[in-house]
PDB file of C-alpha atoms in Angstrom:
ATOM      1  CA  GLN K  23      17.263 148.011 166.285  1.00 38.00           C
ATOM      2  CA  LYS K  24      20.010 146.439 164.212  1.00 38.00           C
ATOM      3  CA  VAL K  25      22.277 143.989 165.951  1.00 39.00           C
ATOM      4  CA  VAL K  26      25.130 144.727 163.579  1.00 41.00           C
ATOM      5  CA  ALA K  27      26.510 148.215 163.029  1.00 38.00           C
ATOM      6  CA  THR K  28      28.980 149.293 160.401  1.00 34.00           C
ATOM      7  CA  LEU K  29      32.361 150.576 161.442  1.00 33.00           C
ATOM      8  CA  GLN K  30      34.074 153.716 160.323  1.00 32.00           C
ATOM      9  CA  VAL K  31      37.261 152.375 158.797  1.00 32.00           C
ATOM     10  CA  VAL K  32      40.202 154.729 158.842  1.00 30.00           C
ATOM     11  CA  ARG K  33      41.758 154.653 155.416  1.00 32.00           C
ATOM     12  CA  ALA K  34      45.507 154.884 155.473  1.00 30.00           C
ATOM     13  CA  GLN K  35      48.128 155.529 152.850  1.00 29.00           C
ATOM     14  CA  LEU K  36      50.878 152.948 152.981  1.00 29.00           C
ATOM     15  CA  VAL K  37      54.408 154.123 152.457  1.00 27.00           C
ATOM     16  CA  THR K  38      57.480 152.049 151.821  1.00 27.00           C
ATOM     17  CA  MET K  39      58.959 150.808 155.057  1.00 29.00           C
ATOM     18  CA  GLU K  40      62.603 151.593 155.553  1.00 30.00           C
ATOM     19  CA  GLU K  41      64.741 148.536 155.147  1.00 26.00           C
ATOM     20  CA  GLU K  42      65.282 146.942 158.519  1.00 30.00           C
ATOM     21  CA  ASP K  43      68.570 145.457 159.621  1.00 31.00           C
ATOM     22  CA  LYS K  44      68.734 141.840 158.584  1.00 29.00           C
ATOM     23  CA  GLU K  45      68.241 139.290 161.314  1.00 31.00           C
ATOM     24  CA  ASP K  46      69.989 136.363 159.660  1.00 29.00           C
ATOM     25  CA  ASP K  47      72.261 135.927 162.678  1.00 26.00           C
ATOM     26  CA  LYS K  48      69.385 135.790 165.125  1.00 27.00           C
ATOM     27  CA  SER K  49      68.211 132.333 166.027  1.00 26.00           C
ATOM     28  CA  LEU K  50      65.017 131.044 167.594  1.00 24.00           C
ATOM     29  CA  ARG K  51      64.656 127.699 169.253  1.00 26.00           C
ATOM     30  CA  GLN K  52      61.744 125.870 167.704  1.00 28.00           C
ATOM     31  CA  LEU K  53      58.886 124.747 169.906  1.00 27.00           C
ATOM     32  CA  SER K  54      58.472 121.044 170.379  1.00 26.00           C
ATOM     33  CA  LYS K  55      55.960 119.648 167.926  1.00 28.00           C
ATOM     34  CA  GLY K  56      54.307 117.767 170.715  1.00 31.00           C
ATOM     35  CA  SER K  57      53.906 120.718 173.030  1.00 31.00           C
ATOM     36  CA  MET K  58      51.460 123.609 173.282  1.00 45.00           C
ATOM     37  CA  ASP K  59      53.578 125.373 175.907  1.00 50.00           C
ATOM     38  CA  LEU K  60      53.918 128.969 174.699  1.00 55.00           C
ATOM     39  CA  SER K  61      56.619 129.784 177.237  1.00 51.00           C
ATOM     40  CA  THR K  62      59.595 127.781 175.990  1.00 44.00           C
ATOM     41  CA  VAL K  63      60.950 129.922 173.164  1.00 39.00           C
ATOM     42  CA  LYS K  64      64.376 131.517 173.598  1.00 42.00           C
ATOM     43  CA  VAL K  65      66.022 134.134 171.421  1.00 39.00           C
ATOM     44  CA  THR K  66      69.680 134.781 170.715  1.00 39.00           C
ATOM     45  CA  VAL K  67      70.599 138.403 170.128  1.00 40.00           C
ATOM     46  CA  PRO K  68      73.371 138.769 167.533  1.00 39.00           C
ATOM     47  CA  LYS K  69      76.762 139.927 168.673  1.00 43.00           C
ATOM     48  CA  SER K  70      77.676 143.482 167.811  1.00 40.00           C
ATOM     49  CA  SER K  71      80.252 143.888 165.053  1.00 38.00           C
ATOM     50  CA  SER K  72      81.058 147.525 165.820  1.00 41.00           C
ATOM     51  CA  ASN K  73      82.694 147.117 169.187  1.00 44.00           C
ATOM     52  CA  ASN K  74      84.318 143.877 170.233  1.00 42.00           C
ATOM     53  CA  ASN K  75      84.332 144.968 173.867  1.00 43.00           C
ATOM     54  CA  ASN K  76      80.551 145.302 173.839  1.00 42.00           C
ATOM     55  CA  LYS K  77      79.809 141.938 172.298  1.00 39.00           C
ATOM     56  CA  LYS K  78      77.179 140.240 174.405  1.00 40.00           C
ATOM     57  CA  GLU K  79      74.761 137.410 173.941  1.00 39.00           C
ATOM     58  CA  LEU K  80      71.418 137.797 175.668  1.00 43.00           C
ATOM     59  CA  LEU K  81      68.787 135.127 176.044  1.00 48.00           C
ATOM     60  CA  ARG K  82      65.179 136.158 176.617  1.00 60.00           C
ATOM     61  CA  PRO K  83      62.612 133.370 176.842  1.00 66.00           C
ATOM     62  CA  PHE K  84      59.023 134.069 175.869  1.00 74.00           C
ATOM     63  CA  SER K  85      58.020 133.318 179.457  1.00 72.00           C
ATOM     64  CA  ALA K  86      59.872 136.466 180.568  1.00 69.00           C
ATOM     65  CA  TYR K  87      57.461 138.638 178.609  1.00 67.00           C
ATOM     66  CA  ILE K  88      54.413 136.819 179.932  1.00 69.00           C
ATOM     67  CA  GLN K  89      55.685 137.075 183.509  1.00 67.00           C
ATOM     68  CA  SER K  90      56.340 140.769 182.975  1.00 66.00           C
ATOM     69  CA  ASP K  91      52.699 141.597 182.243  1.00 71.00           C
ATOM     70  CA  CYS K  92      52.559 141.045 178.485  1.00 80.00           C
ATOM     71  CA  SER K  93      48.983 141.015 177.170  1.00 88.00           C
ATOM     72  CA  ILE K  94      48.132 139.196 173.938  1.00 92.00           C
ATOM     73  CA  ASP K  95      45.040 140.883 172.523  1.00 93.00           C
ATOM     74  CA  LEU K  96      42.879 139.073 169.977  1.00 96.00           C
ATOM     75  CA  CYS K  97      40.848 140.406 167.061  1.00 97.00           C
ATOM     76  CA  VAL K  98      38.624 138.002 165.124  1.00 98.00           C
ATOM     77  CA  ALA K  99      37.593 138.556 161.493  1.00 98.00           C
ATOM     78  CA  ILE K 100      34.910 136.267 160.047  1.00 98.00           C
ATOM     79  CA  ASP K 101      34.098 135.582 156.404  1.00 98.00           C
ATOM     80  CA  TYR K 102      30.416 136.207 155.571  1.00 97.00           C
ATOM     81  CA  THR K 103      30.752 135.905 151.797  1.00 97.00           C
ATOM     82  CA  GLY K 104      28.106 134.087 149.797  1.00 96.00           C
ATOM     83  CA  SER K 105      30.421 131.170 148.985  1.00 96.00           C
ATOM     84  CA  ASN K 106      29.821 129.900 152.528  1.00 96.00           C
ATOM     85  CA  GLY K 107      26.284 128.970 151.522  1.00 95.00           C
ATOM     86  CA  ASP K 108      22.887 129.968 152.861  1.00 94.00           C
ATOM     87  CA  PRO K 109      23.211 129.869 156.678  1.00 93.00           C
ATOM     88  CA  ARG K 110      19.634 128.589 156.914  1.00 92.00           C
ATOM     89  CA  GLU K 111      20.577 125.393 155.070  1.00 94.00           C
ATOM     90  CA  SER K 112      22.431 122.491 156.643  1.00 92.00           C
ATOM     91  CA  GLY K 113      25.089 122.390 153.912  1.00 92.00           C
ATOM     92  CA  SER K 114      26.288 125.906 154.756  1.00 96.00           C
ATOM     93  CA  LEU K 115      29.544 126.440 156.632  1.00 97.00           C
ATOM     94  CA  HIS K 116      27.609 128.982 158.707  1.00 97.00           C
ATOM     95  CA  TYR K 117      24.699 126.686 159.523  1.00 96.00           C
ATOM     96  CA  LEU K 118      24.015 127.014 163.238  1.00 93.00           C
ATOM     97  CA  LEU K 119      23.634 123.616 164.819  1.00 88.00           C
ATOM     98  CA  ASP K 120      22.030 122.913 168.179  1.00 83.00           C
ATOM     99  CA  GLU K 121      23.491 124.391 171.342  1.00 76.00           C
ATOM    100  CA  ASN K 122      25.589 121.297 171.964  1.00 82.00           C
ATOM    101  CA  SER K 123      27.291 121.306 168.538  1.00 90.00           C
ATOM    102  CA  LEU K 124      29.527 123.790 166.746  1.00 95.00           C
ATOM    103  CA  ASN K 125      29.978 124.513 163.064  1.00 96.00           C
ATOM    104  CA  ASP K 126      33.485 124.901 161.616  1.00 96.00           C
ATOM    105  CA  TYR K 127      33.655 128.642 162.262  1.00 97.00           C
ATOM    106  CA  GLU K 128      32.551 128.174 165.850  1.00 97.00           C
ATOM    107  CA  GLU K 129      35.061 125.383 166.411  1.00 96.00           C
ATOM    108  CA  VAL K 130      37.927 127.613 165.236  1.00 97.00           C
ATOM    109  CA  ILE K 131      36.745 130.476 167.451  1.00 97.00           C
ATOM    110  CA  GLN K 132      36.379 128.183 170.443  1.00 96.00           C
ATOM    111  CA  THR K 133      39.721 126.415 169.968  1.00 96.00           C
ATOM    112  CA  VAL K 134      41.972 129.396 169.234  1.00 96.00           C
ATOM    113  CA  GLY K 135      40.083 131.675 171.596  1.00 96.00           C
ATOM    114  CA  ASP K 136      40.364 129.254 174.519  1.00 95.00           C
ATOM    115  CA  ALA K 137      44.106 128.918 173.892  1.00 93.00           C
ATOM    116  CA  LEU K 138      44.709 132.679 173.928  1.00 94.00           C
ATOM    117  CA  VAL K 139      42.181 134.031 176.410  1.00 93.00           C
ATOM    118  CA  SER K 140      44.381 133.448 179.444  1.00 90.00           C
ATOM    119  CA  TYR K 141      47.093 135.644 177.904  1.00 91.00           C
ATOM    120  CA  SER K 142      44.739 138.637 177.614  1.00 92.00           C
ATOM    121  CA  HIS K 143      44.391 140.980 180.561  1.00 90.00           C
ATOM    122  CA  SER K 144      41.144 142.612 179.460  1.00 92.00           C
ATOM    123  CA  LYS K 145      39.396 139.499 178.051  1.00 95.00           C
ATOM    124  CA  GLU K 146      37.715 141.975 175.670  1.00 96.00           C
ATOM    125  CA  PHE K 147      37.967 141.034 171.991  1.00 97.00           C
ATOM    126  CA  VAL K 148      37.132 142.872 168.781  1.00 97.00           C
ATOM    127  CA  VAL K 149      34.962 140.864 166.363  1.00 98.00           C
ATOM    128  CA  TRP K 150      34.620 141.917 162.733  1.00 98.00           C
ATOM    129  CA  GLY K 151      32.901 140.466 159.712  1.00 97.00           C
ATOM    130  CA  PHE K 152      33.681 140.945 156.041  1.00 97.00           C
ATOM    131  CA  GLY K 153      32.102 140.119 152.689  1.00 96.00           C
ATOM    132  CA  ALA K 154      28.433 140.861 153.446  1.00 95.00           C
ATOM    133  CA  LYS K 155      26.130 143.481 151.973  1.00 93.00           C
ATOM    134  CA  PHE K 156      24.613 146.007 154.360  1.00 87.00           C
ATOM    135  CA  ASP K 157      22.307 148.855 153.271  1.00 87.00           C
ATOM    136  CA  GLY K 158      22.999 147.941 149.665  1.00 90.00           C
ATOM    137  CA  GLU K 159      26.788 148.138 149.951  1.00 93.00           C
ATOM    138  CA  VAL K 160      29.288 145.312 150.293  1.00 95.00           C
ATOM    139  CA  ARG K 161      31.233 145.780 153.527  1.00 95.00           C
ATOM    140  CA  HIS K 162      34.755 144.450 153.806  1.00 96.00           C
ATOM    141  CA  ILE K 163      34.717 145.245 157.511  1.00 96.00           C
ATOM    142  CA  PHE K 164      31.813 145.608 159.914  1.00 96.00           C
ATOM    143  CA  GLN K 165      31.261 145.175 163.608  1.00 96.00           C
ATOM    144  CA  CYS K 166      29.686 141.930 164.791  1.00 97.00           C
ATOM    145  CA  GLY K 167      27.345 142.366 167.721  1.00 95.00           C
ATOM    146  CA  ASP K 168      25.959 145.512 169.272  1.00 93.00           C
ATOM    147  CA  LYS K 169      29.096 146.393 171.241  1.00 94.00           C
ATOM    148  CA  PRO K 170      32.606 147.367 170.056  1.00 95.00           C
ATOM    149  CA  THR K 171      34.123 144.405 171.902  1.00 96.00           C
ATOM    150  CA  ALA K 172      33.000 140.974 173.028  1.00 97.00           C
ATOM    151  CA  GLU K 173      33.687 139.585 176.484  1.00 97.00           C
ATOM    152  CA  GLY K 174      35.524 136.291 176.481  1.00 97.00           C
ATOM    153  CA  VAL K 175      35.217 133.464 173.984  1.00 97.00           C
ATOM    154  CA  ASP K 176      31.497 133.086 174.654  1.00 97.00           C
ATOM    155  CA  GLY K 177      31.108 136.750 173.749  1.00 98.00           C
ATOM    156  CA  ILE K 178      32.907 136.192 170.440  1.00 98.00           C
ATOM    157  CA  LEU K 179      30.573 133.316 169.622  1.00 97.00           C
ATOM    158  CA  GLU K 180      27.543 135.393 170.545  1.00 97.00           C
ATOM    159  CA  ALA K 181      28.730 138.280 168.354  1.00 97.00           C
ATOM    160  CA  TYR K 182      29.328 135.885 165.452  1.00 97.00           C
ATOM    161  CA  ARG K 183      25.839 134.389 165.718  1.00 96.00           C
ATOM    162  CA  SER K 184      24.136 137.766 166.091  1.00 95.00           C
ATOM    163  CA  VAL K 185      24.964 138.664 162.496  1.00 95.00           C
ATOM    164  CA  PHE K 186      22.441 136.104 161.281  1.00 94.00           C
ATOM    165  CA  LYS K 187      19.708 137.948 163.171  1.00 92.00           C
ATOM    166  CA  SER K 188      20.432 141.143 161.234  1.00 91.00           C
ATOM    167  CA  ASP K 189      19.512 142.183 157.703  1.00 88.00           C
ATOM    168  CA  LEU K 190      22.954 141.599 156.276  1.00 86.00           C
ATOM    169  CA  ILE K 191      23.093 139.743 152.954  1.00 93.00           C
ATOM    170  CA  MET K 192      25.999 137.404 152.344  1.00 94.00           C
ATOM    171  CA  SER K 193      27.835 138.643 149.291  1.00 95.00           C
ATOM    172  CA  GLY K 194      31.433 139.019 148.084  1.00 94.00           C
ATOM    173  CA  PRO K 195      34.182 139.209 146.962  1.00 95.00           C
ATOM    174  CA  THR K 196      36.582 137.921 149.630  1.00 95.00           C
ATOM    175  CA  VAL K 197      38.832 140.777 150.750  1.00 95.00           C
ATOM    176  CA  TYR K 198      41.086 140.642 153.816  1.00 95.00           C
ATOM    177  CA  ASP K 199      42.727 144.045 153.419  1.00 94.00           C
ATOM    178  CA  GLN K 200      40.445 146.197 155.547  1.00 96.00           C
ATOM    179  CA  VAL K 201      40.353 143.883 158.568  1.00 97.00           C
ATOM    180  CA  LEU K 202      44.122 143.450 158.235  1.00 96.00           C
ATOM    181  CA  GLN K 203      44.616 147.195 158.141  1.00 96.00           C
ATOM    182  CA  ALA K 204      42.251 147.901 161.033  1.00 96.00           C
ATOM    183  CA  ALA K 205      44.001 145.372 163.290  1.00 96.00           C
ATOM    184  CA  ALA K 206      47.425 146.667 162.245  1.00 95.00           C
ATOM    185  CA  MET K 207      46.417 150.181 163.240  1.00 93.00           C
ATOM    186  CA  LYS K 208      45.562 148.924 166.707  1.00 93.00           C
ATOM    187  CA  ALA K 209      48.948 147.209 166.860  1.00 91.00           C
ATOM    188  CA  ARG K 210      50.649 150.362 165.667  1.00 88.00           C
ATOM    189  CA  ALA K 211      49.228 152.209 168.668  1.00 84.00           C
ATOM    190  CA  TYR K 212      50.998 149.714 170.927  1.00 77.00           C
ATOM    191  CA  HIS K 213      54.192 150.130 168.913  1.00 69.00           C
ATOM    192  CA  SER K 214      54.084 153.931 169.050  1.00 58.00           C
ATOM    193  CA  ILE K 215      52.964 154.546 172.593  1.00 51.00           C
ATOM    194  CA  GLY K 216      54.644 151.729 174.466  1.00 49.00           C
ATOM    195  CA  SER K 217      54.241 151.235 178.176  1.00 46.00           C
ATOM    196  CA  GLN K 218      56.530 151.112 181.134  1.00 43.00           C
ATOM    197  CA  GLU K 219      54.254 148.640 182.836  1.00 53.00           C
ATOM    198  CA  ARG K 220      52.646 146.473 180.173  1.00 64.00           C
ATOM    199  CA  PHE K 221      53.538 145.190 176.716  1.00 79.00           C
ATOM    200  CA  HIS K 222      50.625 144.561 174.329  1.00 88.00           C
ATOM    201  CA  TYR K 223      50.775 142.323 171.281  1.00 92.00           C
ATOM    202  CA  LYS K 224      47.916 142.102 168.769  1.00 95.00           C
ATOM    203  CA  VAL K 225      46.820 138.859 167.091  1.00 97.00           C
ATOM    204  CA  LEU K 226      44.325 138.890 164.207  1.00 98.00           C
ATOM    205  CA  LEU K 227      42.472 135.621 163.597  1.00 98.00           C
ATOM    206  CA  ILE K 228      40.933 135.518 160.095  1.00 98.00           C
ATOM    207  CA  ILE K 229      38.512 132.649 159.463  1.00 98.00           C
ATOM    208  CA  THR K 230      37.649 132.257 155.791  1.00 98.00           C
ATOM    209  CA  ASP K 231      36.314 129.782 153.252  1.00 96.00           C
ATOM    210  CA  GLY K 232      38.329 131.122 150.341  1.00 90.00           C
ATOM    211  CA  ILE K 233      41.368 132.981 149.080  1.00 87.00           C
ATOM    212  CA  ALA K 234      41.226 136.756 148.861  1.00 89.00           C
ATOM    213  CA  VAL K 235      40.847 138.162 145.358  1.00 91.00           C
ATOM    214  CA  ASN K 236      43.823 140.461 145.957  1.00 89.00           C
ATOM    215  CA  ILE K 237      46.114 138.061 147.789  1.00 92.00           C
ATOM    216  CA  GLU K 238      49.325 139.710 146.525  1.00 93.00           C
ATOM    217  CA  GLU K 239      48.245 143.044 147.984  1.00 92.00           C
ATOM    218  CA  THR K 240      47.404 141.264 151.224  1.00 93.00           C
ATOM    219  CA  LYS K 241      50.915 139.829 151.310  1.00 94.00           C
ATOM    220  CA  ARG K 242      52.432 143.248 150.653  1.00 94.00           C
ATOM    221  CA  LYS K 243      50.528 144.789 153.529  1.00 94.00           C
ATOM    222  CA  ALA K 244      51.433 141.931 155.843  1.00 94.00           C
ATOM    223  CA  ILE K 245      55.107 142.594 155.078  1.00 94.00           C
ATOM    224  CA  VAL K 246      54.707 146.290 155.913  1.00 94.00           C
ATOM    225  CA  TYR K 247      52.828 145.532 159.123  1.00 94.00           C
ATOM    226  CA  SER K 248      55.455 143.055 160.295  1.00 92.00           C
ATOM    227  CA  GLN K 249      57.294 145.914 161.999  1.00 89.00           C
ATOM    228  CA  PHE K 250      54.438 146.248 164.501  1.00 92.00           C
ATOM    229  CA  PRO K 251      53.642 144.016 167.535  1.00 92.00           C
ATOM    230  CA  PHE K 252      51.222 142.097 165.354  1.00 94.00           C
ATOM    231  CA  SER K 253      50.639 138.548 164.092  1.00 96.00           C
ATOM    232  CA  VAL K 254      48.019 137.163 161.719  1.00 97.00           C
ATOM    233  CA  ILE K 255      46.541 133.663 161.864  1.00 97.00           C
ATOM    234  CA  VAL K 256      44.438 132.647 158.855  1.00 97.00           C
ATOM    235  CA  VAL K 257      42.330 129.501 159.203  1.00 98.00           C
ATOM    236  CA  GLY K 258      40.734 128.129 156.043  1.00 97.00           C
ATOM    237  CA  VAL K 259      37.445 126.281 156.492  1.00 97.00           C
ATOM    238  CA  GLY K 260      35.552 124.236 153.917  1.00 95.00           C
ATOM    239  CA  ARG K 261      36.918 122.404 150.889  1.00 93.00           C
ATOM    240  CA  ALA K 262      38.326 125.205 148.762  1.00 93.00           C
ATOM    241  CA  ASP K 263      41.775 124.919 147.201  1.00 93.00           C
ATOM    242  CA  PHE K 264      43.883 126.806 149.725  1.00 94.00           C
ATOM    243  CA  SER K 265      47.248 126.020 148.128  1.00 91.00           C
ATOM    244  CA  GLU K 266      47.963 129.681 147.388  1.00 91.00           C
ATOM    245  CA  LEU K 267      47.427 130.665 151.011  1.00 93.00           C
ATOM    246  CA  TYR K 268      50.238 128.443 152.229  1.00 93.00           C
ATOM    247  CA  SER K 269      52.675 130.915 150.684  1.00 91.00           C
ATOM    248  CA  ILE K 270      51.882 133.490 153.368  1.00 93.00           C
ATOM    249  CA  ASN K 271      53.683 131.290 155.894  1.00 93.00           C
ATOM    250  CA  ASN K 272      57.000 132.440 154.424  1.00 92.00           C
ATOM    251  CA  LEU K 273      56.840 136.053 153.304  1.00 92.00           C
ATOM    252  CA  PRO K 274      60.098 137.524 151.973  1.00 91.00           C
ATOM    253  CA  ASN K 275      62.263 140.173 153.611  1.00 86.00           C
ATOM    254  CA  CYS K 276      60.331 140.594 156.836  1.00 88.00           C
ATOM    255  CA  ARG K 277      59.694 139.173 160.266  1.00 88.00           C
ATOM    256  CA  GLN K 278      57.542 136.068 159.766  1.00 91.00           C
ATOM    257  CA  ASN K 279      54.288 137.087 161.443  1.00 94.00           C
ATOM    258  CA  VAL K 280      51.620 135.278 159.367  1.00 96.00           C
ATOM    259  CA  THR K 281      50.430 131.680 159.756  1.00 96.00           C
ATOM    260  CA  PHE K 282      47.976 129.781 157.564  1.00 97.00           C
ATOM    261  CA  VAL K 283      46.250 126.623 158.793  1.00 97.00           C
ATOM    262  CA  GLU K 284      43.718 124.468 156.962  1.00 97.00           C
ATOM    263  CA  PHE K 285      40.950 123.494 159.372  1.00 97.00           C
ATOM    264  CA  ARG K 286      40.006 120.157 157.809  1.00 94.00           C
ATOM    265  CA  GLN K 287      43.494 118.781 158.477  1.00 95.00           C
ATOM    266  CA  HIS K 288      42.813 119.194 162.219  1.00 95.00           C
ATOM    267  CA  GLN K 289      39.025 118.938 162.205  1.00 88.00           C
ATOM    268  CA  HIS K 290      38.773 116.125 164.736  1.00 86.00           C
ATOM    269  CA  ASP K 291      41.614 117.219 166.989  1.00 92.00           C
ATOM    270  CA  GLY K 292      41.282 120.549 168.777  1.00 91.00           C
ATOM    271  CA  VAL K 293      44.730 120.265 170.356  1.00 92.00           C
ATOM    272  CA  SER K 294      46.286 119.734 166.930  1.00 94.00           C
ATOM    273  CA  LEU K 295      44.423 122.753 165.530  1.00 95.00           C
ATOM    274  CA  ALA K 296      45.516 124.984 168.397  1.00 94.00           C
ATOM    275  CA  ARG K 297      49.099 123.817 168.073  1.00 93.00           C
ATOM    276  CA  ALA K 298      49.197 124.400 164.306  1.00 95.00           C
ATOM    277  CA  ALA K 299      47.674 127.861 164.643  1.00 96.00           C
ATOM    278  CA  LEU K 300      49.723 129.059 167.602  1.00 94.00           C
ATOM    279  CA  GLU K 301      53.040 127.226 167.733  1.00 91.00           C
ATOM    280  CA  ARG K 302      54.833 130.025 165.856  1.00 93.00           C
ATOM    281  CA  LEU K 303      53.355 132.845 167.967  1.00 93.00           C
ATOM    282  CA  PRO K 304      55.933 132.858 170.802  1.00 90.00           C
ATOM    283  CA  GLN K 305      58.707 132.984 168.219  1.00 89.00           C
ATOM    284  CA  GLN K 306      56.981 135.858 166.437  1.00 91.00           C
ATOM    285  CA  ILE K 307      56.636 137.862 169.644  1.00 88.00           C
ATOM    286  CA  VAL K 308      60.267 137.387 170.625  1.00 85.00           C
ATOM    287  CA  ALA K 309      61.370 138.154 167.056  1.00 85.00           C
ATOM    288  CA  TYR K 310      59.437 141.426 167.247  1.00 86.00           C
ATOM    289  CA  MET K 311      61.363 142.412 170.348  1.00 77.00           C
ATOM    290  CA  ASN K 312      64.587 141.630 168.490  1.00 75.00           C
ATOM    291  CA  GLN K 313      63.419 143.510 165.434  1.00 72.00           C
ATOM    292  CA  ILE K 314      63.141 146.758 167.317  1.00 65.00           C
ATOM    293  CA  GLN K 315      66.486 145.920 168.967  1.00 51.00           C
ATOM    294  CA  ARG K 316      65.278 146.768 172.429  1.00 50.00           C
ATOM    295  CA  ILE K 317      65.268 143.682 174.606  1.00 39.00           C
ATOM    296  CA  VAL K 318      64.988 145.126 178.082  1.00 44.00           C
ATOM    297  CA  ASP K 319      65.295 143.902 181.618  1.00 41.00           C
ATOM    298  CA  MET K 320      61.691 142.971 182.354  1.00 38.00           C
ATOM    299  CA  ASN K 321      62.247 143.461 186.056  1.00 37.00           C
ATOM    300  CA  ASN K 322      63.236 147.118 185.585  1.00 42.00           C
ATOM    301  CA  SER K 323      60.029 149.113 185.654  1.00 39.00           C
ATOM    302  CA  SER K 324      61.779 152.217 184.374  1.00 38.00           C
ATOM    303  CA  SER K 325      62.584 150.635 180.997  1.00 43.00           C
ATOM    304  CA  SER K 326      60.403 151.310 177.995  1.00 45.00           C
ATOM    305  CA  LEU K 327      59.452 148.254 175.991  1.00 43.00           C
ATOM    306  CA  LEU K 328      58.651 149.815 172.662  1.00 43.00           C
ATOM    307  CA  SER K 329      60.135 152.328 170.277  1.00 40.00           C
ATOM    308  CA  VAL K 330      58.217 154.977 168.373  1.00 36.00           C
ATOM    309  CA  SER K 331      57.566 154.741 164.652  1.00 38.00           C
ATOM    310  CA  SER K 332      55.480 157.167 162.650  1.00 35.00           C
ATOM    311  CA  ASP K 333      56.459 156.485 159.041  1.00 39.00           C
ATOM    312  CA  VAL K 334      53.764 153.911 158.298  1.00 41.00           C
ATOM    313  CA  LEU K 335      49.968 154.269 158.162  1.00 45.00           C
ATOM    314  CA  GLU K 336      50.055 158.060 158.204  1.00 33.00           C
TER     315      GLU K 336
END
């Protein structure tokens, strides 16, 4: 019985997203650099220019969404390409140390997962791999573990380690597109269906040792997906030149929903790593609510949080 099973990936045709109203007048208060408090961000809604009598400034702190049953749901995508090295050898980024020590991939999972787990209602997380060969074919997305989701951070770590007990062969190239698309489709479901009781926001954590071969296409897709309740955190491990990945921190003409962090700059400080990876997330969530122009009274259970969109990922 194989521990790892391939996933059926829904292939979607991307269409050009309609130009959204510019948000240049919207302002976000930056989080304190010395704080990991995700509940301090406030948003200013721009004043209407069409009717002076209806001009109104609303402030909605991130804490209001958390207190109103917002669930931040995590997906983890792990790089199993051959450039990581043979996992059986100590020089590999995937080398499994003893039970009291973590390799770089495990440290990222543990640090970011621990920071986000309390914001998830289900505590069930999707774990994918990419870049390995299975049944003679390179898979750019496959399920890690024998279940569709992992329970808690320990479950993510167990799913990650289980891949090395399977017959997968580490291969390449490095491609983010399919895991990005699969997570975006989950986020799109939140965006389309909405809920009168609970707001869901999807976060994709990509852990990789190298830059994707098609990084410009990855950027293009990230721009399209920015209209969904969706953020991407990319953590680079190892000693590759990640200079090109820093550009995804400031994508043009869209809500900024992608963050790149280089692990070795925070390798000996878990708090610093968590802060670097997550400090923009509250701003991204509040900006999403502004983007769809539907900030609602979170105490009014009859209000719908999300609008419906069906023109992307048909």
